[in-house]
């Protein structure tokens, strides 16, 4: 709401898919605070304009304004956060507070997050004089919405929520540009709207641009990126590369779309945006009338027998609804723009535990693989519509899931073969080993160069390599099996939301870059089994080589020894988690036990 942009042209919508009175209450509190906060931001050019981010970063008025004024606004902010926290703890809103806004009565009925009527409440409306800030300036329109949820109707997760949002906003503001951000991100740059509009308004290219995507950056990364979540290389290299062949993918958040394009419009050379298309100020209807109209658009039956989720809006049926929607927009002839300014436009929360990271990657790999196998396979669907290189850029993610199989092979079979004295690679002195050495060296040197040049640390790169292996043998494997199960009709699509909170000790370990296991998950059994197996094979293999004719054997087994040794070095944090650490985040004993049994089994069963 505090963007450096004419307030009467901005409308902010909060989609609460949980339909919670607490969220409504928090938004109502925020709308009151905005009347003081927004003029304060504009007066002193505050940055970032998320009060939570601003007050956590800055510890004084820094000669910005009088200390009194600064403390006053800070106290105000602390008061509202305390009131909201108290309400969340008690789980309900007092009658006194409820009397302040008609919206609270929406919860008079028996509402649950999965069963409730559509709720649309316009908390602030540009035309309304009460909605001005404490200096008398207009404030942006602010709307709370929770689309209708009924157990008998499928709600299509985030895509369903976004489509309801597109319709609801069409009767309230109908602005030609829609920006969307996830609930776990905030705006970090008050000029982003202007930056994005520059692309759409470009005289030569502007009419070709369907969306402007800002990268996902995080404010909670640790120095060495323990879970490989920095995505700097993806943001700078992959997205930057795609920008030059047609445009980056839509990644679900931090993106500006033209409304008409989300609604299915094809590109034509003579396309011209109607910048006066919005309906703000033009309508004579009262707020209540508009709300009623909007509610009917957020009904759970509204989309029955319509093209929504297919030809119109965000696509349904894919866990990565963003990628497939963006691909289809590109195939309708539009270009997109990757905008990565030095001061990040949006900051979000990266997962802070291994389990959350693996879950997120499972959804991404599964989502992209199911697109790859569907009618939206970039090579087939994009054929003749987008460049081959653009299709290839899209397919990188699509092939993550099947990549799990060769990786599993590489982390198990050569090590087992080493232990059993079977050689799998050419001898180290033979010329035939050169392709292997070439691939390993060049791949690693290049990825190290990319990581360092994108601002990652050396240790961060190393951690990332570990995470690549771990993700491939767990998340991607699960993504693969789940996609296959869905294809066979054995299971249905889900959207596992990544958790946004963690316990205090957990956060401490995250800051110290200690891997978090804690609870027993089947993924950990895979990780621990592979780690143990490699340790046993390395020790066993080495001792056989040392006791046998070692100079001949070393020549034959060096490649396997190096591979197995590298895996053992990569896995050091897992051995520590199993046998050394005493904290709560260590590998659960049950997982260690199960892994030992599986490793034994793998040694006994004649796999190689
Ligand atoms: O039923 C649902 C499920 C999710 N969401 C919203 O979807 C957003 C993304 O969910 P999150 O759990 O934060 O997912 P991430 O793993 O961070 O999601 C990434 O990947 C998704 C596709 O897999 C994209 O849609 C996201 O924008 C992108 O940030 C959040 O704002 C949620 O509130 C809904 O509104 N309704
Ligand atoms: Mn998220």
XYZ file of C-alpha atoms and ligand atoms in Angstrom:
645
model
C 0.000 0.000 0.000
C 2.924 2.303 0.640
C 4.317 2.091 -2.896
C 5.689 5.221 -4.384
C 2.790 5.495 -6.809
C -0.507 7.447 -6.894
C -2.598 5.815 -4.169
C -5.886 6.195 -6.022
C -4.525 3.915 -8.731
C -3.601 1.086 -6.360
C -5.955 -1.551 -4.970
C -4.663 -4.155 -2.574
C -6.403 -7.512 -2.157
C -5.654 -10.031 0.523
C -6.821 -13.526 -0.329
C -7.262 -15.518 2.854
C -7.656 -19.082 1.722
C -8.032 -20.187 5.315
C -11.013 -17.842 5.769
C -9.937 -16.867 9.294
C -11.408 -14.096 11.400
C -7.921 -13.574 12.839
C -6.538 -12.667 9.426
C -9.444 -10.322 8.893
C -8.777 -8.757 12.270
C -5.071 -8.328 11.485
C -5.929 -6.667 8.188
C -8.403 -4.367 9.872
C -5.732 -3.344 12.405
C -3.262 -2.837 9.565
C -5.736 -0.602 7.730
C -5.889 1.697 10.756
C -2.136 1.719 11.190
C -1.715 2.497 7.471
C -3.241 5.925 8.034
C -0.184 6.860 10.077
C 2.440 4.636 8.548
C 1.973 5.546 4.879
C 2.342 9.325 5.316
C 5.330 8.646 7.597
C 6.977 6.517 4.887
C 6.338 9.103 2.203
C 7.481 12.014 4.338
C 10.825 10.439 5.211
C 11.277 8.149 2.247
C 11.397 5.058 4.438
C 12.684 1.828 2.960
C 11.680 -0.988 3.251
C 8.054 -0.058 3.743
C 6.980 -3.258 5.404
C 6.890 -2.047 9.028
C 7.943 -5.472 10.318
C 11.027 -5.440 8.099
C 11.779 -1.783 8.733
C 11.655 -1.973 12.526
C 13.645 -5.191 12.643
C 16.406 -3.635 10.521
C 16.595 -0.157 11.953
C 17.244 0.571 15.576
C 16.862 4.323 15.770
C 15.478 7.396 14.088
C 18.888 7.999 12.438
C 18.325 11.732 12.090
C 15.380 10.995 9.866
C 12.882 12.822 11.991
C 12.533 13.859 15.599
C 13.192 10.981 18.011
C 9.721 11.608 19.425
C 7.974 11.114 16.113
C 9.971 7.985 15.427
C 9.208 6.454 18.822
C 5.548 7.313 18.451
C 5.128 5.425 15.206
C 7.184 2.550 16.511
C 5.039 2.280 19.607
C 1.943 2.342 17.469
C 3.304 -0.522 15.443
C 4.276 -2.510 18.516
C 0.812 -1.983 19.944
C -0.932 -3.391 16.926
C 1.388 -6.383 16.708
C 0.807 -7.092 20.402
C -2.949 -6.849 19.982
C -2.828 -9.175 16.989
C -0.553 -11.648 18.795
C -2.897 -11.671 21.773
C -5.885 -12.308 19.535
C -4.026 -15.154 17.833
C -3.091 -16.689 21.192
C -6.640 -16.508 22.508
C -7.994 -17.644 19.153
C -10.961 -15.262 19.188
C -11.950 -11.628 18.745
C -13.727 -9.705 21.504
C -17.277 -8.386 20.963
C -15.936 -4.883 21.527
C -13.605 -5.143 18.565
C -16.243 -6.842 16.442
C -18.500 -3.823 16.860
C -15.995 -1.753 14.878
C -16.574 -3.311 11.492
C -19.466 -5.080 9.850
C -17.054 -7.576 8.345
C -16.580 -9.425 11.639
C -20.196 -10.612 11.441
C -19.312 -12.825 8.514
C -18.004 -15.203 11.167
C -21.257 -15.275 13.123
C -22.079 -18.476 11.313
C -20.271 -21.738 11.916
C -17.224 -21.173 9.706
C -14.318 -23.506 9.220
C -11.358 -23.083 6.915
C -12.768 -25.753 4.596
C -16.442 -24.854 4.791
C -17.577 -21.247 4.588
C -19.493 -18.751 2.461
C -17.671 -16.291 0.192
C -16.441 -13.252 2.090
C -15.505 -9.954 0.449
C -14.992 -6.892 2.618
C -13.794 -3.582 1.253
C -11.927 -2.180 4.233
C -10.887 1.050 2.582
C -12.239 2.608 -0.547
C -10.544 5.449 -2.357
C -13.793 7.436 -2.699
C -14.588 7.218 0.995
C -13.370 10.285 2.903
C -12.904 8.195 6.090
C -10.333 6.240 4.205
C -7.902 9.136 3.961
C -4.654 9.090 5.887
C -3.990 11.432 8.828
C -2.788 14.132 6.429
C -5.936 13.942 4.333
C -4.403 12.084 1.395
C -6.211 9.291 -0.400
C -5.161 5.757 0.509
C -5.249 2.719 -1.762
C -8.363 0.572 -1.810
C -7.964 -2.355 0.568
C -9.988 -5.530 0.213
C -10.193 -8.720 2.251
C -11.487 -11.794 0.493
C -11.966 -15.449 1.243
C -13.515 -17.378 -1.617
C -16.251 -19.813 -0.792
C -15.079 -23.242 0.309
C -17.319 -26.298 0.430
C -16.140 -29.833 1.069
C -18.049 -31.121 -1.966
C -16.360 -28.714 -4.416
C -12.711 -28.974 -5.388
C -10.975 -25.670 -4.684
C -7.883 -26.074 -6.894
C -5.465 -24.691 -4.317
C -3.538 -21.546 -5.097
C -4.671 -21.423 -8.721
C -8.300 -21.457 -7.597
C -7.626 -18.688 -5.099
C -5.887 -16.569 -7.744
C -8.721 -16.982 -10.229
C -11.300 -15.924 -7.647
C -9.074 -12.936 -6.963
C -8.959 -11.990 -10.643
C -12.770 -12.006 -10.820
C -13.376 -10.220 -7.537
C -10.906 -7.476 -8.437
C -12.588 -7.077 -11.834
C -15.699 -5.598 -10.215
C -13.846 -3.481 -7.661
C -10.884 -1.940 -9.494
C -10.358 -3.831 -12.763
C -6.884 -2.332 -13.116
C -5.081 -3.359 -16.294
C -2.029 -4.649 -14.406
C -2.155 -7.259 -11.653
C 0.776 -7.864 -9.358
C 0.749 -10.900 -7.110
C 2.896 -11.802 -4.117
C 2.758 -14.865 -1.873
C 1.858 -14.617 1.782
C 5.476 -15.267 2.771
C 6.955 -12.302 0.870
C 7.034 -8.552 1.332
C 7.851 -5.624 -0.857
C 11.391 -4.396 -0.399
C 11.481 -1.549 -2.887
C 8.900 1.214 -3.049
C 9.635 1.972 -6.711
C 8.914 -1.505 -8.056
C 5.549 -0.568 -9.583
C 7.188 2.190 -11.573
C 10.046 -0.104 -12.597
C 7.640 -2.746 -13.861
C 5.446 -0.246 -15.687
C 8.467 1.046 -17.595
C 8.597 -2.290 -19.400
C 4.889 -2.332 -20.240
C 5.005 1.280 -21.419
C 8.094 0.894 -23.581
C 7.292 2.436 -26.942
C 8.974 -0.208 -29.083
C 8.650 -3.400 -27.104
C 6.006 -2.690 -24.456
C 3.017 -4.053 -26.362
C 4.705 -7.465 -26.673
C 5.218 -7.926 -22.954
C 2.770 -10.124 -21.097
C 4.362 -10.190 -17.688
C 7.318 -8.819 -15.754
C 8.827 -11.282 -13.319
C 11.047 -10.293 -10.385
C 13.172 -13.097 -8.919
C 12.419 -14.790 -5.612
C 14.916 -13.468 -3.096
C 14.975 -14.320 0.581
C 15.794 -12.335 3.678
C 16.486 -15.299 5.928
C 19.389 -16.990 4.155
C 22.482 -17.886 6.116
C 25.959 -17.117 4.819
C 26.742 -20.539 3.441
C 23.308 -21.468 2.306
C 23.069 -24.763 4.195
C 19.954 -26.025 2.368
C 20.926 -24.670 -1.041
C 18.025 -22.241 -1.092
C 19.756 -19.073 -2.274
C 18.704 -19.581 -5.928
C 21.156 -16.881 -6.980
C 22.432 -18.934 -9.900
C 18.880 -19.700 -11.020
C 17.890 -16.067 -10.747
C 20.889 -14.652 -12.521
C 21.948 -17.348 -14.969
C 18.869 -19.401 -15.819
C 16.290 -16.620 -15.690
C 18.706 -14.167 -17.277
C 19.336 -16.695 -20.042
C 15.645 -17.299 -20.643
C 15.149 -13.555 -20.791
C 17.201 -13.515 -23.953
C 15.169 -16.213 -25.726
C 11.611 -15.065 -25.008
C 11.424 -14.346 -21.327
C 11.597 -15.934 -17.887
C 8.973 -18.275 -16.537
C 6.252 -17.052 -14.266
C 7.328 -18.260 -10.808
C 4.125 -17.614 -8.896
C 5.102 -14.541 -6.919
C 6.655 -11.122 -7.470
C 5.097 -10.892 -10.914
C 3.189 -8.194 -12.811
C 0.699 -9.502 -15.376
C -1.563 -7.734 -17.791
C -5.079 -8.629 -16.662
C -6.257 -9.356 -20.191
C -3.478 -11.848 -20.733
C -4.335 -13.787 -17.616
C -7.825 -13.900 -19.053
C -6.670 -15.639 -22.212
C -5.849 -12.903 -24.732
C -3.575 -13.755 -27.662
C -0.781 -11.507 -28.831
C -1.365 -9.408 -31.929
C 1.037 -6.813 -33.364
C -1.570 -4.055 -33.066
C -2.254 -4.766 -29.392
C -2.798 -1.622 -27.322
C -3.492 -1.546 -23.619
C -6.505 0.473 -22.498
C -4.875 2.259 -19.584
C -8.162 3.867 -18.607
C -9.911 0.527 -18.419
C -10.182 0.471 -14.649
C -13.630 0.972 -13.129
C -12.598 2.882 -10.035
C -14.526 6.144 -9.657
C -16.715 5.257 -12.617
C -19.217 3.142 -10.762
C -22.124 4.598 -8.854
C -22.746 1.462 -6.827
C -22.429 1.491 -3.070
C -19.723 -0.483 -1.304
C -22.227 -3.072 -0.104
C -23.602 -3.564 -3.615
C -20.122 -4.063 -4.994
C -19.289 -6.512 -2.214
C -22.397 -8.570 -2.975
C -21.536 -8.678 -6.659
C -17.957 -9.690 -5.820
C -19.136 -12.448 -3.468
C -21.141 -14.067 -6.239
C -17.914 -14.210 -8.282
C -16.104 -15.925 -5.411
C -18.734 -18.667 -5.060
C -17.483 -22.232 -5.163
C -19.865 -23.131 -7.994
C -19.085 -20.089 -10.125
C -16.581 -21.886 -12.337
C -18.730 -24.908 -13.125
C -19.026 -25.341 -16.878
C -16.726 -22.418 -17.613
C -13.266 -22.146 -19.105
C -11.694 -20.978 -15.840
C -8.568 -22.925 -14.964
C -8.197 -24.000 -18.564
C -8.486 -21.255 -21.179
C -8.956 -18.446 -18.660
C -6.884 -17.584 -15.604
C -4.283 -19.636 -13.789
C -4.291 -23.284 -14.880
C -5.659 -26.091 -12.723
C -4.407 -29.597 -12.202
C -0.695 -28.953 -11.813
C 1.179 -28.494 -8.527
C 3.308 -25.885 -10.348
C 0.397 -23.848 -11.704
C 2.691 -20.878 -12.237
C 5.069 -22.550 -14.697
C 2.324 -23.985 -16.900
C 0.396 -20.705 -16.913
C 3.516 -18.781 -17.936
C 4.372 -21.315 -20.632
C 0.941 -21.011 -22.153
C 1.202 -17.208 -22.151
C 4.519 -17.463 -23.990
C 2.943 -19.845 -26.471
C 0.163 -17.334 -27.104
C 2.857 -15.078 -28.473
C 3.695 -12.868 -25.518
C 7.162 -12.106 -24.219
C 8.077 -11.685 -20.576
C 10.761 -9.693 -18.815
C 13.154 -10.702 -16.066
C 13.817 -7.707 -13.865
C 16.494 -8.175 -11.244
C 17.384 -4.759 -9.781
C 20.310 -4.472 -7.301
C 17.873 -3.737 -4.493
C 15.554 -6.781 -4.523
C 11.948 -5.904 -5.301
C 10.531 -8.587 -3.003
C 11.932 -10.595 -0.159
C 10.505 -13.822 1.136
C 11.089 -16.595 3.583
C 13.127 -19.566 2.419
C 12.466 -22.899 4.142
C 14.648 -23.200 7.247
C 14.632 -26.934 7.785
C 15.666 -29.866 5.662
C 12.152 -31.321 5.751
C 10.565 -28.118 4.426
C 13.205 -27.775 1.724
C 12.676 -31.334 0.575
C 8.906 -30.895 0.572
C 9.117 -27.753 -1.537
C 11.399 -29.459 -4.016
C 9.138 -32.446 -4.163
C 6.276 -30.184 -5.235
C 8.427 -28.333 -7.751
C 9.902 -31.459 -9.319
C 6.552 -33.209 -9.365
C 4.820 -30.129 -10.743
C 7.349 -29.641 -13.510
C 7.535 -33.321 -14.410
C 3.765 -33.621 -14.645
C 3.817 -30.640 -17.012
C 6.570 -32.340 -19.021
C 4.428 -35.451 -19.435
C 1.203 -33.556 -20.122
C -0.068 -31.851 -23.261
C 1.949 -28.855 -22.046
C 5.305 -30.597 -22.564
C 7.465 -27.611 -23.619
C 8.852 -29.476 -26.648
C 5.448 -30.477 -28.011
C 3.208 -27.648 -26.876
C 5.878 -25.044 -27.541
C 6.860 -26.485 -30.931
C 6.494 -23.809 -33.567
C 5.351 -21.292 -30.977
C 8.448 -20.549 -28.920
C 12.157 -20.946 -29.686
C 13.835 -24.307 -29.159
C 16.146 -22.747 -26.574
C 13.136 -21.411 -24.732
C 11.625 -24.902 -24.733
C 14.891 -26.264 -23.366
C 14.955 -23.639 -20.613
C 11.493 -24.734 -19.540
C 12.465 -28.397 -19.593
C 15.330 -28.116 -17.108
C 12.879 -28.270 -14.233
C 10.690 -30.779 -16.041
C 13.457 -33.339 -16.028
C 14.450 -32.950 -12.381
C 12.221 -35.804 -11.232
C 13.494 -38.525 -13.615
C 17.018 -37.396 -12.774
C 16.577 -39.171 -9.452
C 17.077 -42.601 -11.014
C 20.571 -42.106 -12.513
C 21.626 -40.282 -9.355
C 20.487 -43.140 -7.148
C 22.428 -45.465 -9.406
C 25.566 -43.348 -9.095
C 25.459 -43.057 -5.317
C 24.879 -46.780 -4.719
C 26.115 -49.100 -7.449
C 29.738 -47.966 -8.041
C 30.397 -48.026 -4.277
C 28.875 -51.480 -3.830
C 30.864 -52.700 -6.814
C 34.014 -51.300 -5.224
C 33.376 -53.341 -2.112
C 32.744 -56.487 -4.114
C 35.820 -55.985 -6.296
C 33.955 -55.323 -9.537
C 35.381 -52.561 -11.705
C 32.915 -50.343 -13.548
C 35.061 -47.625 -15.101
C 38.081 -47.689 -17.419
C 41.464 -47.820 -15.652
C 42.789 -44.475 -14.473
C 45.767 -44.719 -16.873
C 43.605 -45.635 -19.866
C 42.696 -42.925 -22.399
C 39.040 -44.030 -22.131
C 38.796 -42.462 -18.691
C 39.249 -38.978 -20.172
C 35.536 -38.331 -20.981
C 34.667 -39.074 -17.344
C 37.389 -36.820 -15.990
C 36.441 -34.106 -18.464
C 32.737 -34.143 -17.500
C 33.399 -34.202 -13.757
C 36.005 -31.425 -13.849
C 34.255 -29.119 -16.275
C 30.849 -29.526 -14.663
C 32.163 -28.780 -11.206
C 34.509 -25.999 -12.207
C 31.785 -24.297 -14.177
C 29.192 -24.577 -11.451
C 31.746 -23.272 -8.940
C 32.462 -20.327 -11.230
C 28.740 -19.624 -11.626
C 28.121 -19.796 -7.895
C 31.028 -17.527 -6.987
C 30.212 -15.007 -9.686
C 26.602 -14.866 -8.483
C 27.734 -14.031 -4.966
C 27.654 -17.420 -3.250
C 30.558 -18.478 -1.020
C 32.843 -21.451 -1.655
C 31.298 -23.315 1.258
C 27.868 -22.290 0.015
C 28.657 -23.943 -3.310
C 29.811 -27.091 -1.540
C 26.630 -27.185 0.549
C 24.619 -26.724 -2.608
C 26.308 -29.770 -4.167
C 25.290 -31.823 -1.137
C 21.742 -30.553 -1.398
C 21.609 -31.394 -5.108
C 22.447 -34.983 -4.260
C 20.028 -35.146 -1.363
C 17.188 -33.573 -3.325
C 17.720 -35.904 -6.228
C 17.600 -39.053 -4.150
C 14.628 -37.948 -2.018
C 12.416 -35.072 -3.282
C 12.845 -35.864 -6.951
C 12.395 -39.586 -6.376
C 9.144 -38.866 -4.539
C 8.167 -36.408 -7.242
C 8.773 -39.117 -9.821
C 6.830 -41.847 -8.042
C 3.941 -39.525 -7.220
C 3.670 -38.343 -10.815
C 3.608 -41.941 -12.000
C 0.983 -42.831 -9.379
C -1.151 -39.947 -10.559
C -0.783 -40.986 -14.176
C -1.950 -44.465 -13.197
C -4.870 -42.922 -11.353
C -3.673 -44.165 -7.964
C -3.573 -40.745 -6.290
C -4.810 -37.180 -6.698
C -2.983 -33.887 -6.925
C -2.249 -31.977 -3.724
C -0.511 -28.696 -2.924
C 1.544 -29.179 0.226
C 1.979 -25.687 1.661
C 5.478 -25.067 2.984
C 5.435 -24.187 6.659
C 6.337 -20.588 7.492
C 7.153 -20.931 11.198
C 9.744 -22.851 13.133
C 10.499 -23.494 16.756
C 13.103 -21.322 18.504
C 15.872 -23.918 18.866
C 15.298 -24.907 15.295
C 15.879 -21.329 14.147
C 19.033 -21.154 16.236
C 20.444 -24.244 14.581
C 19.476 -22.784 11.216
C 21.438 -19.629 11.964
C 24.432 -21.739 13.005
C 24.048 -23.734 9.788
C 23.493 -27.053 11.504
C 21.274 -29.391 9.556
C 17.896 -30.076 11.081
C 16.516 -33.613 11.237
C 14.597 -34.023 14.475
C 11.520 -35.939 13.395
C 11.727 -39.231 11.583
C 10.876 -38.972 7.924
C 11.277 -41.654 5.258
C 13.460 -39.208 3.296
C 16.006 -39.263 6.096
C 16.181 -43.059 5.924
C 17.176 -42.821 2.266
C 19.784 -40.147 3.017
C 21.236 -42.028 5.990
C 21.245 -45.401 4.222
C 23.133 -44.007 1.246
C 25.588 -42.266 3.584
C 26.239 -45.418 5.621
C 26.520 -47.623 2.588
C 29.182 -45.389 1.103
C 31.158 -45.294 4.326
C 31.148 -49.089 4.602
C 32.067 -49.490 0.936
C 34.905 -46.974 1.212
C 36.405 -48.652 4.284
C 35.903 -52.152 2.879
C 37.151 -51.220 -0.582
C 40.218 -49.434 0.734
C 41.221 -52.276 3.023
C 40.927 -54.786 0.184
C 43.079 -52.626 -2.035
C 45.689 -52.141 0.695
C 45.842 -55.844 1.540
C 45.715 -57.002 -2.088
C 48.164 -55.979 -4.779
C 47.434 -52.330 -4.224
C 49.255 -50.760 -7.160
C 47.378 -52.799 -9.742
C 44.072 -52.550 -7.889
C 44.449 -48.822 -7.377
C 44.791 -48.351 -11.118
C 41.574 -50.298 -11.681
C 39.503 -48.968 -8.812
C 40.620 -45.342 -8.532
C 37.545 -43.867 -10.279
C 35.187 -45.747 -7.956
C 37.352 -44.935 -4.960
C 37.256 -41.234 -5.805
C 33.499 -41.287 -6.351
C 32.854 -43.183 -3.135
C 35.313 -40.969 -1.231
C 33.662 -37.800 -2.515
C 30.286 -39.118 -1.422
C 31.638 -39.851 2.048
C 33.097 -36.341 2.343
C 29.819 -34.837 1.134
C 27.915 -36.880 3.673
C 29.933 -35.830 6.730
C 27.051 -33.782 8.239
C 24.869 -36.896 8.079
C 27.385 -39.044 9.995
C 27.608 -36.297 12.587
C 23.819 -36.147 12.827
C 23.686 -39.904 13.346
C 26.614 -40.574 15.664
C 28.038 -37.372 17.125
C 25.371 -34.736 17.722
C 23.371 -34.662 20.924
C 20.948 -31.801 20.188
C 17.273 -32.203 19.376
C 17.817 -31.745 15.663
C 20.053 -34.826 15.393
C 19.046 -37.808 13.299
C 16.374 -39.710 15.246
C 17.651 -43.015 16.601
C 14.899 -44.918 14.813
C 16.083 -43.517 11.482
C 19.700 -44.489 12.194
C 18.595 -47.979 13.147
C 16.433 -48.394 10.063
C 19.265 -47.112 7.881
C 21.761 -49.541 9.371
C 19.368 -52.397 8.596
C 18.794 -51.208 5.044
C 22.519 -50.749 4.469
C 23.141 -54.320 5.740
C 20.406 -55.602 3.478
C 21.940 -53.847 0.483
C 25.274 -55.501 1.272
C 23.727 -58.952 1.549
C 21.440 -58.816 -1.477
C 23.437 -59.471 -4.630
C 22.595 -56.194 -6.414
C 25.941 -56.146 -8.196
O -4.678 -23.930 -1.258
C -3.825 -23.036 -1.327
C -2.442 -23.302 -1.261
C -1.549 -22.226 -1.323
N -2.001 -20.948 -1.441
C -1.018 -19.821 -1.499
O 0.006 -20.149 -2.385
C 1.175 -19.422 -2.057
C 2.429 -20.265 -2.218
O 2.483 -21.285 -1.260
P 3.843 -21.684 -0.498
O 3.521 -22.806 0.411
O 4.496 -20.468 0.051
O 4.640 -22.294 -1.655
P 6.171 -22.136 -2.144
O 6.796 -23.462 -2.015
O 6.892 -21.022 -1.567
O 5.739 -21.821 -3.629
C 6.486 -21.596 -4.778
O 6.034 -22.517 -5.768
C 4.642 -22.446 -6.096
C 4.372 -23.439 -7.201
O 4.741 -24.692 -6.805
C 4.277 -21.058 -6.548
O 2.900 -20.979 -6.741
C 4.692 -20.058 -5.494
O 4.399 -18.761 -5.910
C 6.177 -20.182 -5.242
O 6.585 -19.271 -4.244
C 0.976 -18.901 -0.645
O 0.834 -17.509 -0.708
C -0.298 -19.583 -0.186
O -1.049 -18.797 0.659
C -3.354 -20.685 -1.513
O -3.759 -19.534 -1.610
N -4.237 -21.739 -1.439
Mn 6.518 -19.596 -0.341
